[in-house]
Short mmCIF file of C-alpha atoms in Angstrom, two decimals:
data_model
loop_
_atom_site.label_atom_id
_atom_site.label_comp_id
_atom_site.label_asym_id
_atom_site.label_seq_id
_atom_site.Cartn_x
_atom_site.Cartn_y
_atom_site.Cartn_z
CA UNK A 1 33.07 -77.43 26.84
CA UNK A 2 35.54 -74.85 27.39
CA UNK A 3 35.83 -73.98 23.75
CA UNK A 4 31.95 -73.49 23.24
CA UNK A 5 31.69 -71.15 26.38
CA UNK A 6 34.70 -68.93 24.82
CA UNK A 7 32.69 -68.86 21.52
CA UNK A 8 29.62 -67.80 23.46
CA UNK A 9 31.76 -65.50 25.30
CA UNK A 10 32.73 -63.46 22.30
CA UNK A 11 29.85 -63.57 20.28
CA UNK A 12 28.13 -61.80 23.71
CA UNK A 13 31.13 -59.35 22.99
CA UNK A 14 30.34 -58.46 19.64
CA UNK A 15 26.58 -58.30 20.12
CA UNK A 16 27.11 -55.57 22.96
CA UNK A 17 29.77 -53.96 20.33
CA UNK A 18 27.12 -53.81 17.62
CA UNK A 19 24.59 -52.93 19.94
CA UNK A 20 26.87 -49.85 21.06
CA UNK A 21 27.54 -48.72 17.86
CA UNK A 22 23.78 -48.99 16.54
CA UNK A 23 23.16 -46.64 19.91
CA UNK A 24 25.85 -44.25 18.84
CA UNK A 25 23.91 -44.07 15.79
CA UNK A 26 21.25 -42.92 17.34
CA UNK A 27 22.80 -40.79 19.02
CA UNK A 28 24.51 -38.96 16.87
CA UNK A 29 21.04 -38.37 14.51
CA UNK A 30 19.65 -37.25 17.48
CA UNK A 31 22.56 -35.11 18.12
CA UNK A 32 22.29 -33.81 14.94
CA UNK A 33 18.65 -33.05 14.95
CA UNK A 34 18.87 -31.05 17.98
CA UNK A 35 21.53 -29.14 16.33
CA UNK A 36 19.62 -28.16 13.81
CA UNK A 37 16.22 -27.23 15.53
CA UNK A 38 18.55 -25.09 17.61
CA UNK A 39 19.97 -23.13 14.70
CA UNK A 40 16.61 -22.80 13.08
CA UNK A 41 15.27 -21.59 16.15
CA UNK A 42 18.07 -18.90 17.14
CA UNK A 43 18.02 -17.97 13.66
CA UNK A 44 13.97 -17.32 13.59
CA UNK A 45 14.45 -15.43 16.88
CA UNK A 46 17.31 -13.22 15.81
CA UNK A 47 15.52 -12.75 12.07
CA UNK A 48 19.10 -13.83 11.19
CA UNK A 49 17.59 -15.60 8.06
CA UNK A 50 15.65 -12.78 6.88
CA UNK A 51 18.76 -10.21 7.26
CA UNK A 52 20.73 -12.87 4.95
CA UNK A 53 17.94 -12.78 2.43
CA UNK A 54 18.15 -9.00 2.37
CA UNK A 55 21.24 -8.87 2.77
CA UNK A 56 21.38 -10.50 -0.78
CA UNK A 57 18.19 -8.82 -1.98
CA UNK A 58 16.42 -12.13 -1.69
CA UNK A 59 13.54 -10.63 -0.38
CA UNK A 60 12.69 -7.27 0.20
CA UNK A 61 13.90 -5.47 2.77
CA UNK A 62 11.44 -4.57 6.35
CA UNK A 63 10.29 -1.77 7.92
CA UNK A 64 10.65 -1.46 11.72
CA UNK A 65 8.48 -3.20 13.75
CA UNK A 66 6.07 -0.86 14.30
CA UNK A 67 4.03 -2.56 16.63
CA UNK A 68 6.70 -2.75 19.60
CA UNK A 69 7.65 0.89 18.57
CA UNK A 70 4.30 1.86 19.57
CA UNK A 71 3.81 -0.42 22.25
CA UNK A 72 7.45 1.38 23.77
CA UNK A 73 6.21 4.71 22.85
CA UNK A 74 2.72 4.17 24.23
CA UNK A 75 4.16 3.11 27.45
CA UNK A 76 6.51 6.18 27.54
CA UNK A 77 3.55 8.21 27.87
CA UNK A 78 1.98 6.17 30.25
CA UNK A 79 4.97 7.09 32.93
CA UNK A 80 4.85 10.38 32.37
CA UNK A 81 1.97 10.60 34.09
CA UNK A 82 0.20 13.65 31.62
CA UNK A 83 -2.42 15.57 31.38
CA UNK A 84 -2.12 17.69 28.35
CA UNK A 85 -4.55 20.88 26.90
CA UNK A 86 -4.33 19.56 23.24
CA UNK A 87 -2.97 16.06 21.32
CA UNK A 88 -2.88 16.17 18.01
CA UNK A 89 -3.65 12.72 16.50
CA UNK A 90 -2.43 12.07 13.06
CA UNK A 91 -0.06 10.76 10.79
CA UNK A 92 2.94 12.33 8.95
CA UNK A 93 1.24 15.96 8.42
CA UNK A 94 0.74 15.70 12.31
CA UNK A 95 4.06 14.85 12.96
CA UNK A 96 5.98 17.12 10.88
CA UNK A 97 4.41 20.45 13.21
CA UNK A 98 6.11 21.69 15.80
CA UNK A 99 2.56 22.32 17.74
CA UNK A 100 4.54 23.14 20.95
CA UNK A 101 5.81 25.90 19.56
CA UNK A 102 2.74 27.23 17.99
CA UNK A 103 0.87 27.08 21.24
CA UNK A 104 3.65 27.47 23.17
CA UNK A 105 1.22 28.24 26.58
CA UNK A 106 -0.17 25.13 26.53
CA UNK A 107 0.71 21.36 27.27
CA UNK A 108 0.55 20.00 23.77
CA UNK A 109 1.07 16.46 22.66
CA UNK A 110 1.76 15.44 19.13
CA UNK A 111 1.06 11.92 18.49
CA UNK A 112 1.68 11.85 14.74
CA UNK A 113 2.91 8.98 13.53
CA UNK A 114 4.43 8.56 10.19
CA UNK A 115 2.59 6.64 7.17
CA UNK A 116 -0.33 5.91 9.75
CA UNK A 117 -3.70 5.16 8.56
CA UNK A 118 -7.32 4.97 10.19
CA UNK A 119 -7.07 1.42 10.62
CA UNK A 120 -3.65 1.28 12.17
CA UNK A 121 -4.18 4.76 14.16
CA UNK A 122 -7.19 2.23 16.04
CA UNK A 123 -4.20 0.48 17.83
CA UNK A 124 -2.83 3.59 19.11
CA UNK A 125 -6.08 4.88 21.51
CA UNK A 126 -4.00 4.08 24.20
CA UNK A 127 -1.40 6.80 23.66
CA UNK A 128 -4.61 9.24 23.92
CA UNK A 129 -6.18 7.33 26.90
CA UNK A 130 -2.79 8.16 28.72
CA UNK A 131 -1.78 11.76 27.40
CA UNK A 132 -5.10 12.43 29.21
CA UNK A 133 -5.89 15.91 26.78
CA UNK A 134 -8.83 18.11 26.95
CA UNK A 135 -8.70 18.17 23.58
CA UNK A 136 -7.88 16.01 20.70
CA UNK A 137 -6.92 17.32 16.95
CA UNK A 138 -7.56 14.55 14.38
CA UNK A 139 -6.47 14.58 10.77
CA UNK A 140 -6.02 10.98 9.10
CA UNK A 141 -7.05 9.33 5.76
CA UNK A 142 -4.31 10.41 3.05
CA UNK A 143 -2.29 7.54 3.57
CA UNK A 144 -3.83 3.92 2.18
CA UNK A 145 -6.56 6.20 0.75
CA UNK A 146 -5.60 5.57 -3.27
CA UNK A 147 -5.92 1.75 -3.09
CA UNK A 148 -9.05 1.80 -0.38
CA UNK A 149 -12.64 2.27 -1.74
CA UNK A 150 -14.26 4.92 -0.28
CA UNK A 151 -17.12 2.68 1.66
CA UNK A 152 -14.02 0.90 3.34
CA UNK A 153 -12.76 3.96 3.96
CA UNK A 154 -15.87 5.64 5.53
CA UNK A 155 -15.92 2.79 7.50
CA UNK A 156 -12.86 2.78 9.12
CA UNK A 157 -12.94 6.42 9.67
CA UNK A 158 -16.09 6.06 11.19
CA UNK A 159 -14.86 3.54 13.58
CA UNK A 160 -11.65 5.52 14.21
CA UNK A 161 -13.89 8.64 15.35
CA UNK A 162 -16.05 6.41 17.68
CA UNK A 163 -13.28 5.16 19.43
CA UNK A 164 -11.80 8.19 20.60
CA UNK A 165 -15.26 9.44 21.24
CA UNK A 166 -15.43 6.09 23.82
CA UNK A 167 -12.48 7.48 25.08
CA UNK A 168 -14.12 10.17 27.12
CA UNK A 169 -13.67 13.30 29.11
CA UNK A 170 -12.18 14.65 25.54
CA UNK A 171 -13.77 16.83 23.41
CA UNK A 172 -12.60 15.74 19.69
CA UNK A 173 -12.76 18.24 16.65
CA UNK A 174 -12.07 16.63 13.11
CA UNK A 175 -9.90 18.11 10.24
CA UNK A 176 -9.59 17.52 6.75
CA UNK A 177 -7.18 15.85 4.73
CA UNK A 178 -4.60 18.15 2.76
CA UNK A 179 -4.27 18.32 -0.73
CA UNK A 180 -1.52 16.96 -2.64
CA UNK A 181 0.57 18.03 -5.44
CA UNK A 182 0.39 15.55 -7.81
CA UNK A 183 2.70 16.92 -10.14
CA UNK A 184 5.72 16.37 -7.90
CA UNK A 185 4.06 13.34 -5.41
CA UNK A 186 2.17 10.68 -7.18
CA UNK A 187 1.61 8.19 -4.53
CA UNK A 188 -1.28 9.34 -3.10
CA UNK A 189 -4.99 9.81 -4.10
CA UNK A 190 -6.52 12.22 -6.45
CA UNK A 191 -7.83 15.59 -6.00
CA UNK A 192 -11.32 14.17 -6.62
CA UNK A 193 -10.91 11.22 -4.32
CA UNK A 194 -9.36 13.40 -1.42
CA UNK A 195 -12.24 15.67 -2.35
CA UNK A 196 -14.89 12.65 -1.63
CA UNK A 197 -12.72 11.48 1.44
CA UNK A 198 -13.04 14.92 2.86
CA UNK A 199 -17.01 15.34 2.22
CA UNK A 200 -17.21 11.58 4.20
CA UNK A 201 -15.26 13.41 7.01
CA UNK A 202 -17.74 15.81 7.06
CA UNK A 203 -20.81 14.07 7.23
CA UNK A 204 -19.07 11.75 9.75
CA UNK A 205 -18.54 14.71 11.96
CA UNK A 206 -21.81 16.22 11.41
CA UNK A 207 -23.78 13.06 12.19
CA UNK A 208 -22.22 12.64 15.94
CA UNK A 209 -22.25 16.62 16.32
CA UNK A 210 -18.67 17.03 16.38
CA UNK A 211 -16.62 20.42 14.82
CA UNK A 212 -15.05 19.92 11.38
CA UNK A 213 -12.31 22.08 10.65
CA UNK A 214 -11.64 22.67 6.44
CA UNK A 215 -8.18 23.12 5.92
CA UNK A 216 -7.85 21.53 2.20
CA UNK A 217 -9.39 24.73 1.28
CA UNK A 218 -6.70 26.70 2.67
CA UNK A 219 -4.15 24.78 1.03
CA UNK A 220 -5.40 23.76 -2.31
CA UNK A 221 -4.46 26.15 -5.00
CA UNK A 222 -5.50 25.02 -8.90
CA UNK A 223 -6.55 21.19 -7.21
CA UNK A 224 -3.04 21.32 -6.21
CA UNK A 225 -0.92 21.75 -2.84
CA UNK A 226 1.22 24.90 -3.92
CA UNK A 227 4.73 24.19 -3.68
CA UNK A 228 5.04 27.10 -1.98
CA UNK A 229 3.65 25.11 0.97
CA UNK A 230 5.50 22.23 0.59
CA UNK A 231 8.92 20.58 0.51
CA UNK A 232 8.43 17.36 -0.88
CA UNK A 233 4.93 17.94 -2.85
CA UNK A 234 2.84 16.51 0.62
CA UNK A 235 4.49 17.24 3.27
CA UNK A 236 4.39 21.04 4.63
CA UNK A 237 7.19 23.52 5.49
CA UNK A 238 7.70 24.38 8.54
CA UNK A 239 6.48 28.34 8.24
CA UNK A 240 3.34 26.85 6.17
CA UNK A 241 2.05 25.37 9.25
CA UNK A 242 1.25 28.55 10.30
CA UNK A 243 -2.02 28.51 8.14
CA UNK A 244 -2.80 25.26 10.07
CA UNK A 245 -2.40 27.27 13.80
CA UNK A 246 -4.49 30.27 12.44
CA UNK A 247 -7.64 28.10 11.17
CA UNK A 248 -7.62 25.98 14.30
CA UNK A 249 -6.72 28.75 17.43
CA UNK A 250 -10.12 29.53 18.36
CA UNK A 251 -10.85 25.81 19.03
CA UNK A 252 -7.91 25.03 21.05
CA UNK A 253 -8.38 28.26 23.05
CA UNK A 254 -12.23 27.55 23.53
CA UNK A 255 -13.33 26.52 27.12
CA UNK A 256 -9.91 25.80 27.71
CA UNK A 257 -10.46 24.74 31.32
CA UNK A 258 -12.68 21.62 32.23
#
């Protein structure tokens, strides 16, 4: 009849309205979902959520990303196209001398990175692969070297050596770590430790014939770096490197050409 194909007619209606609004539903959570992964993810990306955390001292705040700051500065070098008399590979005490001054004659390349260590100096052969120096000046170990054990440390110092050695076309003299004054600068080592760091050094140098260059003797005073040497109880003042250029000139001068 006429009346039962109106009833039929609207409960068809209201299906497809419930059907609709179950779909909106849906929708919407999915909507909503996709909102959220996208906030997540532009917040991950941008580190957003970690500068709010430190913002608030939720967590500790980080250091620069030191991997892409090498990565930039490695590539740097690699346009300039060098090829430099002397790089001096190291970590703060490296970077700290102005070694362009002190051999002002030659093409000199400091490559001193702040709070570097062995280990992390291994990701950086790059930087001397594209300096392309005659000769390389290393000095590394202070930093890491009070919480490392001195077998760890022996090994990644060895492994340091040998991979500027694999390098080649370089001719690679070693120096020794600097004291510290541990009356004014307590994060570091001992004077024993540094001591036993330094003989390691040695031996590693001596065992692949390579030129080890003492200059904790020149510096230590009492088991101590004299603060007449330094500003900050590690770190040197400028006029103190001096004693540095003076115990290492007849090296950098010797067979100067290839």
């Amino acid at each position: 009849t006429a009346y039962e194909m109106l009833r039929s007619l609207v409960g068809s209606e209201m299906c497809i309205r419930e059907s609709i609004k179950g779909g909106g539903r849906i929708l919407l959570i999915i909507f909503i979902l996709f909102e959220t992964f996208a906030v997540c993810y532009i917040g991950i990306r941008t580190n957003y959520f970690r500068r709010y955390a430190e913002k608030f001292g939720w967590v500790e705040k980080t250091k620069v990303n030191q991997v892409w700051a090498v990565k930039c500065w490695t590539n740097t070098i690699k346009q300039l196209h060098l090829r430099t008399d002397v790089a001096f590979f190291g970590d703060s005490m490296t970077y700290f001398g102005d070694f362009d001054e002190l051999f002002s004659d030659l093409s000199v390349c400091n490559l001193g990175f702040c709070e570097d260590t062995p280990n992390g100096m291994l990701g950086r052969m790059d930087m001397i692969r594209f300096a392309k120096p005659k000769k390389v000046f290393l000095m590394a170990g202070i930093n890491g070297l009070k919480d490392s054990s001195l077998s760890d440390f022996r090994s990644s110092y060895t492994e340091l050596v040998d991979s500027i050695l694999s390098i080649g076309d370089l001719k690679l003299y070693v120096q020794s770590i600097l004291p510290v004054n541990k009356s004014v600068y307590d994060l570091c080592a001992d004077f024993e430790k540094v001591q036993m760091a330094n003989k390691i050094i040695r031996d590693i140098a001596k065992q692949r014939n390579l030129i080890y260059i003492d200059l904790f003797s020149l510096y230590e005073e009492n088991e101590n770096l004299p603060m007449k040497y330094t500003f900050d109880g590690i770190h040197l003042k400028k006029e103190s490197y001096q004693i540095w250029r003076d115990a290492i000139t007849e090296y950098v001068y010797e067979q100067k050409t290839r």
